[in-house]
Amino acid sequence: MLKRTVMTLICVFLFPLQSIAAMQCDAGLHHVKISGNVTTLNVSSTKQVGQICITMIRSANGREVFNDCGALIGKVVSADVQAGSSILKHTALFNMRDMLVTRNDHAQITGIQDVDEAGTPCEFDVVESINEVEKGAGIFRDSKMNVSASGTISFCPGNNLNLLTLHGEACVRK
């Protein structure tokens, strides 16, 4: 009996179950891996509009459960210029059935890519963390997320384009 218990413990530590490492999903939700990209334009210093494309693969069986592009609006709620960080809110609408609104998304500048003619930084490397779903519909109803977006944002003259790559996990409707 002791030998079997020891072997079981060894197996658990050497071969951890995927569900242990993954987000814990509530009943009625599936764990998925998220990948995708975001392309937006700055319409003001606090608002971006553009497109978000997301692919979600169900972790349990590798089946694709969502692959769509939709409209995205991002709004800066607050910013700490000294720290190079900001808090954002995003609204993504894929169709009338599938949409989500996030809150308290944290963006952090991690580097400078370009400066304007005066030498003022205007294009930045950035990493965003998206962890709170305020509201969702369709596949995103009652969802949870742990998603990172990394890429560049630009306010440079002649280059008003933000490009980010998404990766992470979520719990979404069946």
Short mmCIF file of C-alpha atoms in Angstrom, two decimals:
data_model
loop_
_atom_site.label_atom_id
_atom_site.label_comp_id
_atom_site.label_asym_id
_atom_site.label_seq_id
_atom_site.Cartn_x
_atom_site.Cartn_y
_atom_site.Cartn_z
CA MET A 1 0.00 0.00 0.00
CA LEU A 2 2.79 2.44 0.89
CA LYS A 3 4.53 1.66 -2.42
CA ARG A 4 1.37 2.50 -4.41
CA THR A 5 0.88 5.77 -2.48
CA VAL A 6 4.49 6.80 -3.13
CA MET A 7 4.16 5.95 -6.85
CA THR A 8 0.93 7.98 -7.07
CA LEU A 9 2.59 11.00 -5.46
CA ILE A 10 5.59 10.70 -7.79
CA CYS A 11 3.28 10.61 -10.82
CA VAL A 12 1.39 13.67 -9.62
CA PHE A 13 4.61 15.66 -9.18
CA LEU A 14 6.32 14.44 -12.35
CA PHE A 15 3.26 14.64 -14.59
CA PRO A 16 1.04 17.46 -13.30
CA LEU A 17 -2.47 17.54 -14.68
CA GLN A 18 -3.24 20.36 -17.08
CA SER A 19 -6.27 21.32 -15.01
CA ILE A 20 -4.03 22.00 -12.01
CA ALA A 21 -2.07 24.61 -13.96
CA ALA A 22 -5.07 26.06 -15.80
CA MET A 23 -7.71 28.50 -14.63
CA GLN A 24 -10.45 26.83 -12.67
CA CYS A 25 -13.69 27.15 -14.62
CA ASP A 26 -17.14 27.29 -13.06
CA ALA A 27 -19.83 24.79 -14.08
CA GLY A 28 -21.08 25.43 -17.60
CA LEU A 29 -17.78 26.96 -18.75
CA HIS A 30 -14.88 25.45 -20.71
CA HIS A 31 -11.20 26.22 -20.33
CA VAL A 32 -9.73 27.57 -23.58
CA LYS A 33 -6.39 28.83 -24.80
CA ILE A 34 -6.61 32.23 -26.46
CA SER A 35 -4.49 33.64 -29.26
CA GLY A 36 -5.08 36.55 -31.56
CA ASN A 37 -4.20 40.09 -32.50
CA VAL A 38 -5.38 43.65 -32.13
CA THR A 39 -4.96 46.52 -34.58
CA THR A 40 -6.21 49.94 -33.46
CA LEU A 41 -5.89 53.63 -34.29
CA ASN A 42 -5.74 56.38 -31.69
CA VAL A 43 -8.75 58.68 -32.12
CA SER A 44 -7.72 60.73 -29.08
CA SER A 45 -5.15 60.53 -26.31
CA THR A 46 -7.55 58.31 -24.33
CA LYS A 47 -9.48 56.35 -26.98
CA GLN A 48 -8.53 53.74 -29.57
CA VAL A 49 -10.74 52.00 -32.12
CA GLY A 50 -10.01 49.09 -34.38
CA GLN A 51 -10.22 45.35 -34.82
CA ILE A 52 -9.66 42.38 -32.55
CA CYS A 53 -9.27 38.82 -33.86
CA ILE A 54 -9.46 35.94 -31.40
CA THR A 55 -9.05 32.19 -31.73
CA MET A 56 -10.02 29.99 -28.80
CA ILE A 57 -8.99 26.35 -28.60
CA ARG A 58 -10.60 24.11 -26.01
CA SER A 59 -7.86 22.84 -23.71
CA ALA A 60 -9.46 19.45 -23.03
CA ASN A 61 -9.63 18.24 -26.65
CA GLY A 62 -7.88 20.81 -28.87
CA ARG A 63 -11.13 21.69 -30.65
CA GLU A 64 -11.51 25.23 -31.95
CA VAL A 65 -14.56 26.81 -30.31
CA PHE A 66 -14.25 30.40 -31.54
CA ASN A 67 -12.43 32.12 -34.39
CA ASP A 68 -13.69 35.57 -35.29
CA CYS A 69 -12.75 39.20 -35.76
CA GLY A 70 -14.75 42.06 -34.36
CA ALA A 71 -14.77 45.74 -33.52
CA LEU A 72 -12.79 46.99 -30.52
CA ILE A 73 -12.96 50.23 -28.55
CA GLY A 74 -10.35 50.90 -25.89
CA LYS A 75 -10.57 53.71 -23.38
CA VAL A 76 -7.87 54.90 -20.97
CA VAL A 77 -9.54 55.28 -17.57
CA SER A 78 -6.46 56.54 -15.71
CA ALA A 79 -2.74 56.95 -16.35
CA ASP A 80 0.45 57.32 -14.38
CA VAL A 81 2.77 59.08 -16.82
CA GLN A 82 5.79 58.82 -14.50
CA ALA A 83 5.41 55.04 -14.18
CA GLY A 84 4.43 54.58 -17.84
CA SER A 85 1.30 52.67 -16.91
CA SER A 86 -2.41 53.07 -17.45
CA ILE A 87 -5.71 51.41 -16.64
CA LEU A 88 -8.04 50.73 -19.56
CA LYS A 89 -11.49 49.45 -20.38
CA HIS A 90 -12.20 47.55 -23.62
CA THR A 91 -15.40 46.71 -25.47
CA ALA A 92 -15.22 43.99 -28.13
CA LEU A 93 -18.22 43.25 -30.35
CA PHE A 94 -17.98 40.22 -32.62
CA ASN A 95 -21.67 40.02 -33.50
CA MET A 96 -24.87 40.72 -31.65
CA ARG A 97 -24.49 37.45 -29.81
CA ASP A 98 -20.81 37.44 -28.82
CA MET A 99 -19.41 40.50 -27.04
CA LEU A 100 -17.46 41.41 -23.95
CA VAL A 101 -16.50 44.41 -21.86
CA THR A 102 -13.36 44.30 -19.73
CA ARG A 103 -12.31 46.61 -16.91
CA ASN A 104 -9.16 47.42 -14.98
CA ASP A 105 -6.92 46.26 -17.83
CA HIS A 106 -3.38 47.23 -16.90
CA ALA A 107 -1.01 48.53 -19.61
CA GLN A 108 2.69 49.00 -18.93
CA ILE A 109 5.21 50.65 -21.25
CA THR A 110 8.28 48.42 -21.44
CA GLY A 111 10.39 50.32 -23.97
CA ILE A 112 10.64 53.17 -26.46
CA GLN A 113 10.56 52.37 -30.20
CA ASP A 114 10.60 55.85 -31.78
CA VAL A 115 10.69 59.59 -31.06
CA ASP A 116 9.15 62.56 -32.89
CA GLU A 117 11.11 65.45 -34.48
CA ALA A 118 11.45 67.15 -31.08
CA GLY A 119 12.94 63.98 -29.58
CA THR A 120 9.84 63.17 -27.53
CA PRO A 121 9.07 59.45 -27.30
CA CYS A 122 5.96 58.66 -29.37
CA GLU A 123 6.07 54.90 -30.08
CA PHE A 124 6.31 52.40 -27.25
CA ASP A 125 6.57 48.70 -26.50
CA VAL A 126 3.68 47.80 -24.22
CA VAL A 127 2.31 44.82 -22.32
CA GLU A 128 -1.34 44.74 -21.23
CA SER A 129 -2.97 42.38 -18.75
CA ILE A 130 -6.67 41.63 -19.21
CA ASN A 131 -8.12 39.83 -16.19
CA GLU A 132 -11.58 41.23 -15.39
CA VAL A 133 -14.65 40.70 -17.54
CA GLU A 134 -17.27 43.25 -16.54
CA LYS A 135 -19.94 42.02 -18.93
CA GLY A 136 -20.23 39.38 -21.63
CA ALA A 137 -22.79 37.90 -23.98
CA GLY A 138 -22.91 34.70 -26.01
CA ILE A 139 -19.75 32.64 -25.56
CA PHE A 140 -18.38 35.35 -23.22
CA ARG A 141 -21.34 35.31 -20.77
CA ASP A 142 -19.99 34.76 -17.20
CA SER A 143 -16.48 34.31 -18.63
CA LYS A 144 -13.16 34.73 -16.85
CA MET A 145 -9.88 35.71 -18.54
CA ASN A 146 -6.18 35.77 -18.02
CA VAL A 147 -4.89 37.31 -21.25
CA SER A 148 -1.77 39.29 -22.13
CA ALA A 149 -1.47 41.64 -25.07
CA SER A 150 2.03 42.65 -26.15
CA GLY A 151 3.18 44.87 -28.98
CA THR A 152 3.52 48.54 -29.85
CA ILE A 153 1.44 51.66 -29.53
CA SER A 154 2.26 54.77 -31.55
CA PHE A 155 1.29 58.41 -31.37
CA CYS A 156 4.05 59.39 -33.82
CA PRO A 157 3.13 61.75 -36.67
CA GLY A 158 2.37 59.60 -39.71
CA ASN A 159 2.22 56.38 -37.67
CA ASN A 160 -1.00 56.29 -35.65
CA LEU A 161 -1.15 52.49 -35.42
CA ASN A 162 -1.20 50.11 -32.46
CA LEU A 163 -0.37 46.43 -33.04
CA LEU A 164 -0.70 43.85 -30.27
CA THR A 165 -0.57 40.06 -30.06
CA LEU A 166 -2.90 38.24 -27.66
CA HIS A 167 -2.17 35.06 -25.73
CA GLY A 168 -3.61 33.53 -22.59
CA GLU A 169 -6.49 31.51 -21.27
CA ALA A 170 -10.15 31.92 -20.40
CA CYS A 171 -13.23 30.15 -19.17
CA VAL A 172 -16.07 30.55 -21.69
CA ARG A 173 -19.57 29.19 -22.37
CA LYS A 174 -20.01 25.77 -23.89
#
